[in-house]
Amino acid sequence: DADVTQTPRNRITKTGKRIMLECSQTKGHDRMYWYRQDPGLGLRLIYYSFDVKDINKGEISDGYSVSRQAQAKFSLSLESAIPNQTALYFCATRGQGDTIYFGEGSWLTVV
Amino acid sequence: GIQVEQSPPDLILQEGANSTLRCNFSDSVNNLQWFHQNPWGQLINLFYIPSGTKQNGRLSATTVATERYSLLYISSSQTTDSGVYFCAGGGAGGTSYGKLTFGQGTILTVHP
């Protein structure tokens, strides 16, 4: 089983709909991240959290919100999806050793 | 924030060839890492290398922190090496703490 699990792996949704991407990890790490990948732009940080009570905006947080329900769970929500939020989304965790571990990615298409 | 520049943007090799990928940072970084994204989109951590040199099989990496760059070497390339290679690093403190900024990647294609 993967250490960092994302659900759903693929989703097509309509403009204006609310969608949640969920992430769970079994590595026991405190630090969790959500990144977005667009072709030719690498990965850009949306939100990150250093523990259950800590939420921080990344470089592209507008239009997104997050919830850190437990140490192992970090969910990303699009309250009202728009087509330019079509992208590959990654959840990641990082422990004290600083190595970062990514989930398998969630392909989101907004039509 | 920190800027990360990778070169070359694209690289095409014949199987068995060697290659060097470069990553330059606009400022001092810690927790520098290299990743490989395979054609199915999975991101695999190759090296955590804030300084010095590490080797793992046919891959090795060197980071010269004082000059703000890192190199990834691929020797005897194989078709399975194809994909996108990313480097990423974070600032040493302040608002950059704990975050990783990614380069735009090098797209590697290895032909049989």
Short mmCIF file of N, CA and C in Angstrom, two decimals, chain A residues 45-101:
data_model
loop_
_atom_site.label_atom_id
_atom_site.label_comp_id
_atom_site.label_asym_id
_atom_site.label_seq_id
_atom_site.Cartn_x
_atom_site.Cartn_y
_atom_site.Cartn_z
N LEU A 45 2.89 25.39 -5.06
CA LEU A 45 2.34 25.10 -3.74
C LEU A 45 1.02 25.83 -3.53
N ILE A 46 0.00 25.08 -3.11
CA ILE A 46 -1.32 25.66 -2.86
C ILE A 46 -1.48 25.99 -1.38
N TYR A 47 -1.35 24.97 -0.53
CA TYR A 47 -1.43 25.13 0.92
C TYR A 47 -0.49 24.13 1.56
N TYR A 48 -0.11 24.44 2.82
CA TYR A 48 0.67 23.48 3.58
C TYR A 48 0.31 23.60 5.06
N SER A 49 0.64 22.52 5.77
CA SER A 49 0.27 22.44 7.18
C SER A 49 1.38 21.74 7.94
N PHE A 50 1.75 22.30 9.09
CA PHE A 50 2.82 21.70 9.89
C PHE A 50 2.27 20.86 11.04
N ASP A 51 1.02 21.04 11.38
CA ASP A 51 0.34 20.13 12.30
C ASP A 51 -1.16 20.40 12.22
N VAL A 52 -1.93 19.72 13.05
CA VAL A 52 -3.39 19.75 12.92
C VAL A 52 -3.94 21.16 13.05
N LYS A 53 -3.33 22.02 13.84
CA LYS A 53 -3.87 23.37 14.06
C LYS A 53 -3.18 24.42 13.21
N ASP A 54 -2.41 23.98 12.25
CA ASP A 54 -1.61 24.92 11.47
C ASP A 54 -1.95 24.83 9.99
N ILE A 55 -2.40 25.93 9.39
CA ILE A 55 -2.72 25.98 7.97
C ILE A 55 -2.03 27.22 7.40
N ASN A 56 -1.35 27.05 6.28
CA ASN A 56 -0.63 28.16 5.66
C ASN A 56 -0.90 28.22 4.17
N LYS A 57 -1.03 29.42 3.65
CA LYS A 57 -1.22 29.58 2.21
C LYS A 57 0.09 29.43 1.48
N GLY A 58 -0.01 28.83 0.31
CA GLY A 58 1.15 28.76 -0.57
C GLY A 58 1.08 29.86 -1.59
N GLU A 59 1.70 29.64 -2.75
CA GLU A 59 1.77 30.71 -3.73
C GLU A 59 0.51 30.87 -4.58
N ILE A 60 -0.37 29.85 -4.61
CA ILE A 60 -1.56 29.93 -5.46
C ILE A 60 -2.80 29.45 -4.71
N SER A 61 -3.09 30.01 -3.57
CA SER A 61 -4.17 29.52 -2.71
C SER A 61 -5.57 30.04 -3.11
N ASP A 62 -5.65 31.08 -3.91
CA ASP A 62 -6.95 31.65 -4.27
C ASP A 62 -7.82 30.60 -4.96
N GLY A 63 -9.08 30.47 -4.50
CA GLY A 63 -10.00 29.51 -5.10
C GLY A 63 -9.95 28.14 -4.44
N TYR A 64 -9.07 27.97 -3.47
CA TYR A 64 -8.90 26.70 -2.77
C TYR A 64 -9.04 26.90 -1.27
N SER A 65 -9.41 25.82 -0.58
CA SER A 65 -9.37 25.80 0.87
C SER A 65 -8.91 24.41 1.30
N VAL A 66 -8.44 24.30 2.52
CA VAL A 66 -7.95 23.02 3.02
C VAL A 66 -8.47 22.77 4.42
N SER A 67 -8.38 21.51 4.82
CA SER A 67 -8.74 21.11 6.17
C SER A 67 -7.77 20.03 6.62
N ARG A 68 -7.20 20.23 7.81
CA ARG A 68 -6.31 19.20 8.38
C ARG A 68 -7.08 18.54 9.51
N GLN A 69 -7.75 17.48 9.17
CA GLN A 69 -8.68 16.86 10.12
C GLN A 69 -7.95 16.06 11.20
N ALA A 70 -6.81 15.58 10.87
CA ALA A 70 -6.00 14.78 11.78
C ALA A 70 -4.58 14.82 11.26
N GLN A 71 -3.65 14.30 12.04
CA GLN A 71 -2.27 14.32 11.58
C GLN A 71 -2.14 13.61 10.23
N ALA A 72 -2.93 12.56 10.04
CA ALA A 72 -2.77 11.74 8.85
C ALA A 72 -3.60 12.21 7.67
N LYS A 73 -4.45 13.20 7.82
CA LYS A 73 -5.39 13.57 6.76
C LYS A 73 -5.36 15.06 6.46
N PHE A 74 -5.31 15.35 5.16
CA PHE A 74 -5.23 16.75 4.71
C PHE A 74 -6.04 16.83 3.42
N SER A 75 -7.16 17.54 3.44
CA SER A 75 -8.02 17.57 2.27
C SER A 75 -8.00 18.94 1.62
N LEU A 76 -8.18 18.95 0.31
CA LEU A 76 -8.19 20.17 -0.49
C LEU A 76 -9.56 20.33 -1.12
N SER A 77 -10.15 21.51 -1.01
CA SER A 77 -11.47 21.75 -1.58
C SER A 77 -11.43 22.88 -2.59
N LEU A 78 -12.20 22.68 -3.64
CA LEU A 78 -12.48 23.73 -4.60
C LEU A 78 -13.96 24.06 -4.41
N GLU A 79 -14.24 25.22 -3.83
CA GLU A 79 -15.62 25.55 -3.46
C GLU A 79 -16.51 25.73 -4.67
N SER A 80 -15.96 26.31 -5.71
CA SER A 80 -16.72 26.54 -6.94
C SER A 80 -15.73 26.38 -8.10
N ALA A 81 -15.64 25.15 -8.60
CA ALA A 81 -14.60 24.83 -9.58
C ALA A 81 -14.75 25.64 -10.87
N ILE A 82 -13.60 26.02 -11.43
CA ILE A 82 -13.57 26.71 -12.72
C ILE A 82 -12.60 25.99 -13.65
N PRO A 83 -12.78 26.14 -14.97
CA PRO A 83 -11.96 25.38 -15.92
C PRO A 83 -10.45 25.55 -15.74
N ASN A 84 -9.98 26.73 -15.32
CA ASN A 84 -8.53 26.87 -15.20
C ASN A 84 -7.97 26.22 -13.94
N GLN A 85 -8.83 25.52 -13.20
CA GLN A 85 -8.35 24.68 -12.11
C GLN A 85 -8.15 23.23 -12.57
N THR A 86 -8.33 23.01 -13.85
CA THR A 86 -8.00 21.71 -14.42
C THR A 86 -6.50 21.51 -14.32
N ALA A 87 -6.09 20.43 -13.65
CA ALA A 87 -4.67 20.21 -13.39
C ALA A 87 -4.49 18.86 -12.73
N LEU A 88 -3.22 18.53 -12.53
CA LEU A 88 -2.84 17.35 -11.73
C LEU A 88 -2.48 17.83 -10.34
N TYR A 89 -3.14 17.30 -9.33
CA TYR A 89 -2.92 17.73 -7.96
C TYR A 89 -2.18 16.66 -7.17
N PHE A 90 -1.20 17.12 -6.41
CA PHE A 90 -0.41 16.21 -5.59
C PHE A 90 -0.48 16.60 -4.13
N CYS A 91 -0.64 15.58 -3.31
CA CYS A 91 -0.46 15.72 -1.87
C CYS A 91 0.94 15.22 -1.54
N ALA A 92 1.55 15.78 -0.52
CA ALA A 92 2.89 15.35 -0.14
C ALA A 92 3.04 15.46 1.37
N THR A 93 3.96 14.67 1.88
CA THR A 93 4.29 14.74 3.30
C THR A 93 5.79 14.86 3.48
N ARG A 94 6.18 15.33 4.62
CA ARG A 94 7.60 15.49 4.88
C ARG A 94 7.85 15.30 6.37
N GLY A 95 8.85 14.48 6.66
CA GLY A 95 9.18 14.24 8.05
C GLY A 95 10.40 15.04 8.46
N GLN A 96 10.93 14.73 9.60
CA GLN A 96 12.06 15.48 10.12
C GLN A 96 13.29 15.33 9.25
N GLY A 97 13.36 14.24 8.50
CA GLY A 97 14.50 14.03 7.63
C GLY A 97 14.49 14.89 6.39
N ASP A 98 13.44 15.64 6.17
CA ASP A 98 13.30 16.59 5.07
C ASP A 98 12.99 15.98 3.72
N THR A 99 13.13 14.69 3.53
CA THR A 99 12.73 14.08 2.28
C THR A 99 11.22 14.19 2.13
N ILE A 100 10.79 14.58 0.94
CA ILE A 100 9.36 14.75 0.70
C ILE A 100 8.83 13.57 -0.09
N TYR A 101 7.63 13.12 0.27
CA TYR A 101 7.01 11.96 -0.36
C TYR A 101 5.68 12.40 -0.96
#
